[in-house]
PDB file of C-alpha atoms and ligand atoms in Angstrom:
ATOM      1  CA  LEU A   1      12.261  17.224 -10.480  1.00  0.00           C
ATOM      2  CA  GLU A   2      12.138  20.980 -10.989  1.00  0.00           C
ATOM      3  CA  ARG A   3       9.893  21.145  -7.960  1.00  0.00           C
ATOM      4  CA  ARG A   4      12.715  19.922  -5.733  1.00  0.00           C
ATOM      5  CA  LEU A   5      13.693  22.579  -3.211  1.00  0.00           C
ATOM      6  CA  PRO A   6      17.295  23.660  -2.711  1.00  0.00           C
ATOM      7  CA  VAL A   7      18.252  22.416   0.758  1.00  0.00           C
ATOM      8  CA  PRO A   8      19.832  25.151   2.894  1.00  0.00           C
ATOM      9  CA  ASP A   9      22.652  24.037   5.162  1.00  0.00           C
ATOM     10  CA  THR A  10      21.180  25.894   8.123  1.00  0.00           C
ATOM     11  CA  GLY A  11      20.426  22.951  10.426  1.00  0.00           C
ATOM     12  CA  ASP A  12      17.034  24.471  11.338  1.00  0.00           C
ATOM     13  CA  GLU A  13      13.359  23.710  10.583  1.00  0.00           C
ATOM     14  CA  LEU A  14      13.716  25.162   7.098  1.00  0.00           C
ATOM     15  CA  GLN A  15      16.345  22.588   6.187  1.00  0.00           C
ATOM     16  CA  VAL A  16      14.219  19.750   7.630  1.00  0.00           C
ATOM     17  CA  LEU A  17      11.186  21.051   5.730  1.00  0.00           C
ATOM     18  CA  ALA A  18      13.054  21.215   2.419  1.00  0.00           C
ATOM     19  CA  GLU A  19      14.486  17.706   2.918  1.00  0.00           C
ATOM     20  CA  THR A  20      11.074  16.280   3.835  1.00  0.00           C
ATOM     21  CA  TRP A  21       9.435  17.950   0.850  1.00  0.00           C
ATOM     22  CA  ASN A  22      12.066  16.538  -1.522  1.00  0.00           C
ATOM     23  CA  GLU A  23      11.742  13.075  -0.042  1.00  0.00           C
ATOM     24  CA  LEU A  24       7.951  13.186  -0.397  1.00  0.00           C
ATOM     25  CA  LEU A  25       8.297  14.186  -4.051  1.00  0.00           C
ATOM     26  CA  GLY A  26      10.628  11.223  -4.574  1.00  0.00           C
ATOM     27  CA  ARG A  27       8.128   8.835  -3.010  1.00  0.00           C
ATOM     28  CA  ILE A  28       5.270  10.171  -5.130  1.00  0.00           C
ATOM     29  CA  GLU A  29       7.360   9.768  -8.293  1.00  0.00           C
ATOM     30  CA  THR A  30       8.199   6.151  -7.397  1.00  0.00           C
ATOM     31  CA  ALA A  31       4.535   5.379  -6.641  1.00  0.00           C
ATOM     32  CA  VAL A  32       3.395   6.865  -9.961  1.00  0.00           C
ATOM     33  CA  GLU A  33       6.104   4.937 -11.841  1.00  0.00           C
ATOM     34  CA  ARG A  34       5.038   1.674 -10.176  1.00  0.00           C
ATOM     35  CA  LEU A  35       1.392   2.284 -10.958  1.00  0.00           C
ATOM     36  CA  THR A  36       2.181   3.041 -14.598  1.00  0.00           C
ATOM     37  CA  GLN A  37       4.286  -0.106 -14.857  1.00  0.00           C
ATOM     38  CA  PHE A  38       1.589  -2.170 -13.143  1.00  0.00           C
ATOM     39  CA  THR A  39      -1.270  -1.023 -15.384  1.00  0.00           C
ATOM     40  CA  GLY A  40       0.950  -1.322 -18.454  1.00  0.00           C
ATOM     41  CA  ASP A  41       1.903  -4.921 -17.636  1.00  0.00           C
ATOM     42  CA  LEU A  42      -1.669  -5.798 -16.793  1.00  0.00           C
ATOM     43  CA  SER A  43      -3.033  -4.391 -20.066  1.00  0.00           C
ATOM     44  CA  HIS A  44      -0.350  -6.285 -21.949  1.00  0.00           C
ATOM     45  CA  ASP A  45      -1.136  -9.636 -20.304  1.00  0.00           C
ATOM     46  CA  LEU A  46      -4.882  -9.280 -20.679  1.00  0.00           C
ATOM     47  CA  SER A  47      -4.663  -8.128 -24.269  1.00  0.00           C
ATOM     48  CA  THR A  48      -2.398 -11.094 -25.117  1.00  0.00           C
ATOM     49  CA  THR A  49      -4.877 -13.683 -23.837  1.00  0.00           C
ATOM     50  CA  ILE A  50      -7.876 -11.905 -25.382  1.00  0.00           C
ATOM     51  CA  THR A  51      -6.132 -11.526 -28.770  1.00  0.00           C
ATOM     52  CA  ILE A  52      -5.352 -15.250 -28.839  1.00  0.00           C
ATOM     53  CA  MET A  53      -8.997 -16.057 -28.051  1.00  0.00           C
ATOM     54  CA  LEU A  54     -10.348 -13.661 -30.707  1.00  0.00           C
ATOM     55  CA  THR A  55      -7.919 -14.850 -33.391  1.00  0.00           C
ATOM     56  CA  THR A  56      -8.609 -18.517 -32.646  1.00  0.00           C
ATOM     57  CA  ALA A  57     -12.385 -17.998 -32.697  1.00  0.00           C
ATOM     58  CA  GLY A  58     -12.147 -15.855 -35.853  1.00  0.00           C
ATOM     59  CA  LEU A  59     -10.123 -18.505 -37.711  1.00  0.00           C
ATOM     60  CA  ALA A  60     -12.428 -21.313 -36.588  1.00  0.00           C
ATOM     61  CA  LEU A  61     -15.475 -19.392 -37.839  1.00  0.00           C
ATOM     62  CA  SER A  62     -13.945 -18.153 -41.100  1.00  0.00           C
ATOM     63  CA  ARG A  63     -14.870 -21.350 -42.982  1.00  0.00           C
ATOM     64  CA  GLU A  64     -16.196 -24.871 -42.442  1.00  0.00           C
ATOM     65  CA  ARG A  65     -13.794 -26.834 -40.229  1.00  0.00           C
ATOM     66  CA  SER A  66     -13.521 -30.442 -39.157  1.00  0.00           C
ATOM     67  CA  ASN A  67     -14.690 -31.473 -35.697  1.00  0.00           C
ATOM     68  CA  GLU A  68     -11.062 -31.983 -34.744  1.00  0.00           C
ATOM     69  CA  GLU A  69     -10.184 -28.401 -35.727  1.00  0.00           C
ATOM     70  CA  TYR A  70     -13.127 -27.006 -33.774  1.00  0.00           C
ATOM     71  CA  ARG A  71     -12.077 -29.040 -30.755  1.00  0.00           C
ATOM     72  CA  THR A  72      -8.500 -27.729 -30.975  1.00  0.00           C
ATOM     73  CA  ALA A  73      -9.764 -24.142 -31.262  1.00  0.00           C
ATOM     74  CA  LEU A  74     -12.070 -24.599 -28.290  1.00  0.00           C
ATOM     75  CA  SER A  75      -9.324 -26.069 -26.166  1.00  0.00           C
ATOM     76  CA  THR A  76      -6.999 -23.132 -27.004  1.00  0.00           C
ATOM     77  CA  ILE A  77      -9.753 -20.711 -26.003  1.00  0.00           C
ATOM     78  CA  SER A  78     -10.395 -22.639 -22.805  1.00  0.00           C
ATOM     79  CA  VAL A  79      -6.686 -22.531 -21.832  1.00  0.00           C
ATOM     80  CA  GLU A  80      -6.614 -18.759 -22.445  1.00  0.00           C
ATOM     81  CA  CYS A  81      -9.825 -18.283 -20.437  1.00  0.00           C
ATOM     82  CA  GLU A  82      -8.182 -20.064 -17.537  1.00  0.00           C
ATOM     83  CA  ALA A  83      -5.055 -17.911 -17.810  1.00  0.00           C
ATOM     84  CA  THR A  84      -7.219 -14.773 -17.840  1.00  0.00           C
ATOM     85  CA  SER A  85      -9.194 -15.950 -14.862  1.00  0.00           C
ATOM     86  CA  GLN A  86      -5.999 -16.768 -12.933  1.00  0.00           C
ATOM     87  CA  LEU A  87      -4.661 -13.302 -13.741  1.00  0.00           C
ATOM     88  CA  LEU A  88      -7.847 -11.694 -12.450  1.00  0.00           C
ATOM     89  CA  ASP A  89      -7.756 -13.825  -9.271  1.00  0.00           C
ATOM     90  CA  ASP A  90      -4.230 -12.661  -8.564  1.00  0.00           C
ATOM     91  CA  LEU A  91      -5.124  -9.058  -9.333  1.00  0.00           C
ATOM     92  CA  LEU A  92      -8.009  -9.205  -6.911  1.00  0.00           C
ATOM     93  CA  ALA A  93      -5.648 -10.627  -4.331  1.00  0.00           C
ATOM     94  CA  VAL A  94      -3.238  -7.737  -4.913  1.00  0.00           C
ATOM     95  CA  ALA A  95      -6.057  -5.211  -4.609  1.00  0.00           C
ATOM     96  CA  ARG A  96      -7.317  -6.903  -1.463  1.00  0.00           C
ATOM     97  CA  ALA A  97      -3.837  -7.171   0.002  1.00  0.00           C
ATOM     98  CA  ASP A  98      -3.226  -3.464  -0.626  1.00  0.00           C
ATOM     99  CA  MET A  99      -6.494  -2.621   1.082  1.00  0.00           C
ATOM    100  CA  VAL A 100      -5.931  -4.931   4.011  1.00  0.00           C
ATOM    101  CA  HIS A 101      -2.624  -3.165   4.588  1.00  0.00           C
ATOM    102  CA  LYS A 102      -4.333  -0.372   6.497  1.00  0.00           C
ATOM    103  CA  ASN A 103      -6.265  -2.724   8.738  1.00  0.00           C
ATOM    104  CA  ILE A 104      -3.861  -5.502   9.593  1.00  0.00           C
ATOM    105  CA  GLU A 105      -5.046  -6.889  12.866  1.00  0.00           C
ATOM    106  CA  TRP A 106      -1.975  -7.845  14.791  1.00  0.00           C
ATOM    107  CA  LYS A 107      -2.715 -10.947  16.785  1.00  0.00           C
ATOM    108  CA  PRO A 108      -0.571 -13.726  18.198  1.00  0.00           C
ATOM    109  CA  VAL A 109      -0.320 -16.430  15.523  1.00  0.00           C
ATOM    110  CA  ASP A 110       1.009 -19.941  16.049  1.00  0.00           C
ATOM    111  CA  ILE A 111       3.198 -19.852  12.923  1.00  0.00           C
ATOM    112  CA  SER A 112       4.411 -23.424  13.520  1.00  0.00           C
ATOM    113  CA  GLU A 113       0.821 -24.699  13.385  1.00  0.00           C
ATOM    114  CA  LEU A 114       0.048 -22.543  10.348  1.00  0.00           C
ATOM    115  CA  VAL A 115       3.058 -23.845   8.379  1.00  0.00           C
ATOM    116  CA  ARG A 116       2.195 -27.415   9.384  1.00  0.00           C
ATOM    117  CA  GLN A 117      -1.355 -26.971   8.067  1.00  0.00           C
ATOM    118  CA  VAL A 118      -0.180 -25.534   4.739  1.00  0.00           C
ATOM    119  CA  CYS A 119       2.334 -28.406   4.391  1.00  0.00           C
ATOM    120  CA  HIS A 120      -0.449 -30.949   4.967  1.00  0.00           C
ATOM    121  CA  HIS A 121      -2.493 -29.182   2.325  1.00  0.00           C
ATOM    122  CA  PHE A 122       0.328 -29.532  -0.235  1.00  0.00           C
ATOM    123  CA  GLU A 123       1.242 -33.132   0.604  1.00  0.00           C
ATOM    124  CA  ALA A 124      -1.407 -34.513  -1.760  1.00  0.00           C
ATOM    125  CA  LYS A 125      -0.365 -32.225  -4.621  1.00  0.00           C
ATOM    126  CA  ALA A 126       3.287 -33.173  -4.178  1.00  0.00           C
ATOM    127  CA  ARG A 127       2.441 -36.892  -4.020  1.00  0.00           C
ATOM    128  CA  LEU A 128       0.500 -36.605  -7.285  1.00  0.00           C
ATOM    129  CA  LYS A 129       3.572 -35.086  -8.928  1.00  0.00           C
ATOM    130  CA  GLY A 130       5.784 -37.814  -7.471  1.00  0.00           C
ATOM    131  CA  GLN A 131       7.612 -35.309  -5.243  1.00  0.00           C
ATOM    132  CA  LEU A 132       8.767 -35.864  -1.712  1.00  0.00           C
ATOM    133  CA  LEU A 133       7.548 -33.139   0.640  1.00  0.00           C
ATOM    134  CA  THR A 134       9.001 -33.097   4.148  1.00  0.00           C
ATOM    135  CA  PHE A 135       8.854 -30.570   6.909  1.00  0.00           C
ATOM    136  CA  ASN A 136      10.895 -29.906   9.953  1.00  0.00           C
ATOM    137  CA  ILE A 137       9.131 -27.813  12.546  1.00  0.00           C
ATOM    138  CA  THR A 138      11.080 -28.076  15.751  1.00  0.00           C
ATOM    139  CA  GLU A 139       8.936 -26.292  18.316  1.00  0.00           C
ATOM    140  CA  GLU A 140       5.743 -24.362  18.874  1.00  0.00           C
ATOM    141  CA  THR A 141       6.489 -20.838  17.643  1.00  0.00           C
ATOM    142  CA  TRP A 142       4.411 -17.717  18.041  1.00  0.00           C
ATOM    143  CA  MET A 143       4.565 -14.375  16.316  1.00  0.00           C
ATOM    144  CA  LEU A 144       2.477 -11.247  15.931  1.00  0.00           C
ATOM    145  CA  GLY A 145       0.759 -11.087  12.572  1.00  0.00           C
ATOM    146  CA  ASP A 146      -2.215 -11.457  10.318  1.00  0.00           C
ATOM    147  CA  LEU A 147      -3.179 -15.111  10.021  1.00  0.00           C
ATOM    148  CA  SER A 148      -4.764 -15.044   6.564  1.00  0.00           C
ATOM    149  CA  LEU A 149      -1.981 -12.965   5.006  1.00  0.00           C
ATOM    150  CA  LEU A 150       0.690 -15.200   6.528  1.00  0.00           C
ATOM    151  CA  ARG A 151      -1.112 -18.286   5.271  1.00  0.00           C
ATOM    152  CA  ARG A 152      -1.229 -16.791   1.786  1.00  0.00           C
ATOM    153  CA  MET A 153       2.505 -16.055   1.873  1.00  0.00           C
ATOM    154  CA  VAL A 154       3.424 -19.609   2.949  1.00  0.00           C
ATOM    155  CA  THR A 155       1.014 -21.029   0.364  1.00  0.00           C
ATOM    156  CA  ILE A 156       2.654 -19.014  -2.442  1.00  0.00           C
ATOM    157  CA  LEU A 157       6.131 -20.311  -1.501  1.00  0.00           C
ATOM    158  CA  LEU A 158       4.966 -23.926  -1.341  1.00  0.00           C
ATOM    159  CA  ASP A 159       2.925 -23.594  -4.498  1.00  0.00           C
ATOM    160  CA  ASN A 160       5.988 -22.324  -6.381  1.00  0.00           C
ATOM    161  CA  ALA A 161       8.187 -25.067  -4.917  1.00  0.00           C
ATOM    162  CA  THR A 162       5.834 -27.781  -6.212  1.00  0.00           C
ATOM    163  CA  LYS A 163       5.219 -25.916  -9.488  1.00  0.00           C
ATOM    164  CA  TYR A 164       8.881 -25.454 -10.419  1.00  0.00           C
ATOM    165  CA  THR A 165      10.145 -28.844  -9.243  1.00  0.00           C
ATOM    166  CA  PRO A 166      10.036 -31.802 -11.623  1.00  0.00           C
ATOM    167  CA  GLU A 167       8.740 -35.250 -10.779  1.00  0.00           C
ATOM    168  CA  SER A 168      10.688 -37.147  -8.143  1.00  0.00           C
ATOM    169  CA  GLY A 169      12.201 -33.924  -6.856  1.00  0.00           C
ATOM    170  CA  SER A 170      11.970 -33.005  -3.201  1.00  0.00           C
ATOM    171  CA  ILE A 171      10.760 -30.082  -1.156  1.00  0.00           C
ATOM    172  CA  LEU A 172      11.851 -29.331   2.387  1.00  0.00           C
ATOM    173  CA  ILE A 173      10.169 -26.824   4.661  1.00  0.00           C
ATOM    174  CA  SER A 174      11.764 -25.885   7.938  1.00  0.00           C
ATOM    175  CA  LEU A 175      10.767 -23.487  10.674  1.00  0.00           C
ATOM    176  CA  ILE A 176      13.495 -22.647  13.133  1.00  0.00           C
ATOM    177  CA  LYS A 177      13.255 -20.396  16.157  1.00  0.00           C
ATOM    178  CA  GLU A 178      16.523 -18.526  16.485  1.00  0.00           C
ATOM    179  CA  HIS A 179      17.735 -16.105  19.095  1.00  0.00           C
ATOM    180  CA  GLU A 180      16.079 -13.011  17.594  1.00  0.00           C
ATOM    181  CA  ASN A 181      14.215 -14.352  14.589  1.00  0.00           C
ATOM    182  CA  ILE A 182      11.953 -17.022  13.317  1.00  0.00           C
ATOM    183  CA  GLN A 183      13.411 -18.485  10.151  1.00  0.00           C
ATOM    184  CA  LEU A 184      11.150 -20.132   7.613  1.00  0.00           C
ATOM    185  CA  GLU A 185      12.894 -21.936   4.775  1.00  0.00           C
ATOM    186  CA  VAL A 186      11.276 -23.445   1.709  1.00  0.00           C
ATOM    187  CA  SER A 187      13.817 -25.436  -0.327  1.00  0.00           C
ATOM    188  CA  ASP A 188      13.285 -27.372  -3.506  1.00  0.00           C
ATOM    189  CA  THR A 189      15.390 -29.435  -5.870  1.00  0.00           C
ATOM    190  CA  GLY A 190      13.675 -27.821  -8.834  1.00  0.00           C
ATOM    191  CA  ILE A 191      14.697 -26.002 -11.992  1.00  0.00           C
ATOM    192  CA  GLY A 192      16.277 -23.081 -10.113  1.00  0.00           C
ATOM    193  CA  ILE A 193      16.497 -19.433 -11.116  1.00  0.00           C
ATOM    194  CA  PRO A 194      19.271 -17.841 -13.222  1.00  0.00           C
ATOM    195  CA  ALA A 195      21.395 -15.275 -11.336  1.00  0.00           C
ATOM    196  CA  ASP A 196      20.355 -12.361 -13.569  1.00  0.00           C
ATOM    197  CA  ALA A 197      16.664 -13.057 -12.868  1.00  0.00           C
ATOM    198  CA  LEU A 198      17.013 -13.278  -9.084  1.00  0.00           C
ATOM    199  CA  PRO A 199      16.687  -9.533  -8.363  1.00  0.00           C
ATOM    200  CA  LYS A 200      13.510  -9.354 -10.443  1.00  0.00           C
ATOM    201  CA  ILE A 201      11.459 -12.325  -9.281  1.00  0.00           C
ATOM    202  CA  PHE A 202       9.700 -10.314  -6.547  1.00  0.00           C
ATOM    203  CA  ASP A 203       8.489  -7.725  -9.073  1.00  0.00           C
ATOM    204  CA  ARG A 204       4.872  -7.776 -10.085  1.00  0.00           C
ATOM    205  CA  PHE A 205       4.269  -9.772 -13.284  1.00  0.00           C
ATOM    206  CA  TYR A 206       7.878 -10.898 -13.619  1.00  0.00           C
ATOM    207  CA  ARG A 207       8.327 -14.454 -14.871  1.00  0.00           C
ATOM    208  CA  VAL A 208      11.765 -15.926 -15.509  1.00  0.00           C
ATOM    209  CA  ASP A 209      10.736 -17.640 -18.668  1.00  0.00           C
ATOM    210  CA  GLU A 210       7.214 -17.321 -19.941  1.00  0.00           C
ATOM    211  CA  SER A 211       7.342 -20.657 -21.748  1.00  0.00           C
ATOM    212  CA  ARG A 212       8.218 -22.626 -18.633  1.00  0.00           C
ATOM    213  CA  SER A 213       5.602 -20.880 -16.499  1.00  0.00           C
ATOM    214  CA  GLN A 214       2.612 -20.678 -18.769  1.00  0.00           C
ATOM    215  CA  ASP A 215       1.482 -24.311 -18.443  1.00  0.00           C
ATOM    216  CA  GLU A 216       0.946 -23.797 -14.760  1.00  0.00           C
ATOM    217  CA  GLY A 217      -1.331 -20.786 -15.186  1.00  0.00           C
ATOM    218  CA  SER A 218       1.231 -18.473 -13.659  1.00  0.00           C
ATOM    219  CA  SER A 219       0.882 -14.711 -13.652  1.00  0.00           C
ATOM    220  CA  GLY A 220       4.131 -13.534 -12.091  1.00  0.00           C
ATOM    221  CA  LEU A 221       2.249 -12.023  -9.153  1.00  0.00           C
ATOM    222  CA  GLY A 222       2.714 -14.660  -6.440  1.00  0.00           C
ATOM    223  CA  LEU A 223       6.117 -13.607  -5.120  1.00  0.00           C
ATOM    224  CA  SER A 224       5.205  -9.915  -5.226  1.00  0.00           C
ATOM    225  CA  ILE A 225       2.270 -10.695  -2.934  1.00  0.00           C
ATOM    226  CA  ALA A 226       4.490 -12.858  -0.696  1.00  0.00           C
ATOM    227  CA  LYS A 227       7.050 -10.058  -0.420  1.00  0.00           C
ATOM    228  CA  TRP A 228       4.335  -7.547   0.377  1.00  0.00           C
ATOM    229  CA  VAL A 229       3.010  -9.768   3.190  1.00  0.00           C
ATOM    230  CA  VAL A 230       6.520 -10.329   4.565  1.00  0.00           C
ATOM    231  CA  GLU A 231       7.281  -6.594   4.581  1.00  0.00           C
ATOM    232  CA  ALA A 232       3.930  -5.766   6.160  1.00  0.00           C
ATOM    233  CA  HIS A 233       5.148  -7.988   9.014  1.00  0.00           C
ATOM    234  CA  ARG A 234       8.411  -6.026   9.250  1.00  0.00           C
ATOM    235  CA  SER A 235      10.245  -9.127   8.054  1.00  0.00           C
ATOM    236  CA  THR A 236      12.505  -9.921   5.120  1.00  0.00           C
ATOM    237  CA  ILE A 237      12.510 -12.527   2.362  1.00  0.00           C
ATOM    238  CA  SER A 238      15.534 -13.671   0.390  1.00  0.00           C
ATOM    239  CA  VAL A 239      16.319 -16.333  -2.160  1.00  0.00           C
ATOM    240  CA  ASP A 240      19.272 -18.490  -2.984  1.00  0.00           C
ATOM    241  CA  SER A 241      19.121 -20.522  -6.171  1.00  0.00           C
ATOM    242  CA  THR A 242      21.208 -22.553  -8.574  1.00  0.00           C
ATOM    243  CA  PRO A 243      19.808 -23.305 -12.025  1.00  0.00           C
ATOM    244  CA  GLY A 244      19.255 -27.028 -12.440  1.00  0.00           C
ATOM    245  CA  LYS A 245      19.798 -27.690  -8.736  1.00  0.00           C
ATOM    246  CA  GLY A 246      17.051 -25.883  -6.846  1.00  0.00           C
ATOM    247  CA  SER A 247      16.000 -22.863  -4.848  1.00  0.00           C
ATOM    248  CA  THR A 248      15.703 -21.862  -1.213  1.00  0.00           C
ATOM    249  CA  PHE A 249      13.429 -19.047  -0.078  1.00  0.00           C
ATOM    250  CA  THR A 250      14.131 -17.767   3.428  1.00  0.00           C
ATOM    251  CA  VAL A 251      11.833 -15.576   5.489  1.00  0.00           C
ATOM    252  CA  PHE A 252      13.215 -13.864   8.612  1.00  0.00           C
ATOM    253  CA  ILE A 253      10.553 -12.804  11.092  1.00  0.00           C
ATOM    254  CA  PRO A 254      11.221 -10.870  14.291  1.00  0.00           C
ATOM    255  CA  LEU A 255      10.241 -12.890  17.326  1.00  0.00           C
ATOM    256  CA  VAL A 256       7.112 -12.002  19.286  1.00  0.00           C
ATOM    257  CA  GLU A 257       7.455 -10.691  22.841  1.00  0.00           C
ATOM    258  CA  PRO A 258       7.286 -13.649  25.252  1.00  0.00           C
ATOM    259  CA  ILE A 259       4.251 -12.206  27.047  1.00  0.00           C
ATOM    260  CA  LEU A 260       2.156 -12.477  23.854  1.00  0.00           C
ATOM    261  CA  ALA A 261       2.914 -16.157  23.534  1.00  0.00           C
ATOM    262  CA  THR A 262       0.706 -16.854  26.519  1.00  0.00           C
ATOM    263  CA  GLU A 263      -2.351 -15.172  24.974  1.00  0.00           C
ATOM    264  CA  THR A 264      -5.152 -16.973  23.170  1.00  0.00           C
ATOM    265  CA  SER A 265      -4.311 -18.615  19.870  1.00  0.00           C
ATOM    266  CA  TYR A 266      -5.504 -16.616  16.900  1.00  0.00           C
ATOM    267  CA  LEU A 267      -5.583 -19.883  14.954  1.00  0.00           C
ATOM    268  CA  ALA A 268      -7.788 -21.584  17.474  1.00  0.00           C
ATOM    269  CA  ALA A 269     -10.040 -18.537  17.818  1.00  0.00           C
ATOM    270  CA  SER A 270     -10.717 -18.111  14.090  1.00  0.00           C
TER     271      SER A 270
HETATM  272  P1  ADP B   1       4.313 -17.139 -10.992  1.00  0.00           P
HETATM  273  O1  ADP B   1       2.834 -16.904 -10.864  1.00  0.00           O
HETATM  274  O2  ADP B   1       4.833 -16.996 -12.391  1.00  0.00           O
HETATM  275  O3  ADP B   1       4.778 -18.386 -10.320  1.00  0.00           O
HETATM  276  P2  ADP B   1       5.810 -15.692  -8.966  1.00  0.00           P
HETATM  277  O4  ADP B   1       5.807 -14.225  -8.702  1.00  0.00           O
HETATM  278  O5  ADP B   1       5.339 -16.576  -7.867  1.00  0.00           O
HETATM  279  O6  ADP B   1       4.931 -15.877 -10.260  1.00  0.00           O
HETATM  280  O7  ADP B   1       7.252 -16.114  -9.394  1.00  0.00           O
HETATM  281  C1  ADP B   1       7.961 -15.335 -10.360  1.00  0.00           C
HETATM  282  C2  ADP B   1       8.865 -16.225 -11.181  1.00  0.00           C
HETATM  283  O8  ADP B   1       9.931 -16.700 -10.364  1.00  0.00           O
HETATM  284  C3  ADP B   1       8.159 -17.476 -11.702  1.00  0.00           C
HETATM  285  O9  ADP B   1       7.518 -17.232 -12.931  1.00  0.00           O
HETATM  286  C4  ADP B   1       9.308 -18.448 -11.835  1.00  0.00           C
HETATM  287  O10 ADP B   1       9.940 -18.273 -13.082  1.00  0.00           O
HETATM  288  C5  ADP B   1      10.279 -18.026 -10.737  1.00  0.00           C
HETATM  289  N1  ADP B   1      10.164 -18.883  -9.529  1.00  0.00           N
HETATM  290  C6  ADP B   1       9.445 -18.637  -8.412  1.00  0.00           C
HETATM  291  N2  ADP B   1       9.599 -19.611  -7.493  1.00  0.00           N
HETATM  292  C7  ADP B   1      10.441 -20.509  -8.043  1.00  0.00           C
HETATM  293  C8  ADP B   1      11.021 -21.749  -7.609  1.00  0.00           C
HETATM  294  N3  ADP B   1      10.765 -22.281  -6.385  1.00  0.00           N
HETATM  295  N4  ADP B   1      11.863 -22.398  -8.463  1.00  0.00           N
HETATM  296  C9  ADP B   1      12.152 -21.872  -9.678  1.00  0.00           C
HETATM  297  N5  ADP B   1      11.656 -20.717 -10.153  1.00  0.00           N
HETATM  298  C10 ADP B   1      10.815 -20.041  -9.353  1.00  0.00           C
END
């Protein structure tokens, strides 16, 4: 903070330089804070799962136990291994996503076809949970973007909708082409999100309630990745939710220039 420059009110290059310098310092500080938070949260999560595994194994080995006790210990360790592995998968995805950022290959993507494919993929999962999954995709819609990142974003939203919706609930996905935007909505009749948690759910590692998320192997990284993908596409994501009633995630995407819509399909080409 001490390195901030006093900004002269001269309206010349010197003023611009001082303002730019101060803004850069601010950005560096935010980046360092985020990194510290990220590594801190990561160490905490990993050390929690590893401590549980070590303690469970240590107790099981401390004296002769019944088969039943060994089985219980092994199953606890196996659950924690899975949680650790899920955490590492998500971390790799974050690392990859951050790297990909520099090389996003903007191509025309048939977003309507992409959403339809992801919906088909989740139909079986929803059916198994006794949920009703329906989608409303009105017309063929194209945008500029990165196919695999967009698919990941849509997958995260649908995965959460099925994860946080109880049996016999329903999930509705709609893709609407508006005047200046494409609007993707993923609605569920699930457990919902308390108002005070709403501003935090896009933060890395944030989970509303660890007890309700842990069974599903959740890491609190999904929505942070989704938000990153959305912002990389110069789009926005918002959420509207009522606890006990359900949640709606809305993604606004600027519409592709009409001329691009006539080019080859990125989906078909890949
Ligand atoms: P996670 O891996 O825990 O699902 P996310 O970043 O995807 O991480 O989501 C963060 C938190 O937001 C979740 O732990 C969950 O509590 C809440 N959440 C996300 N999507 C939904 C939803 N559709 N309904 C209710 N809660 C949700």
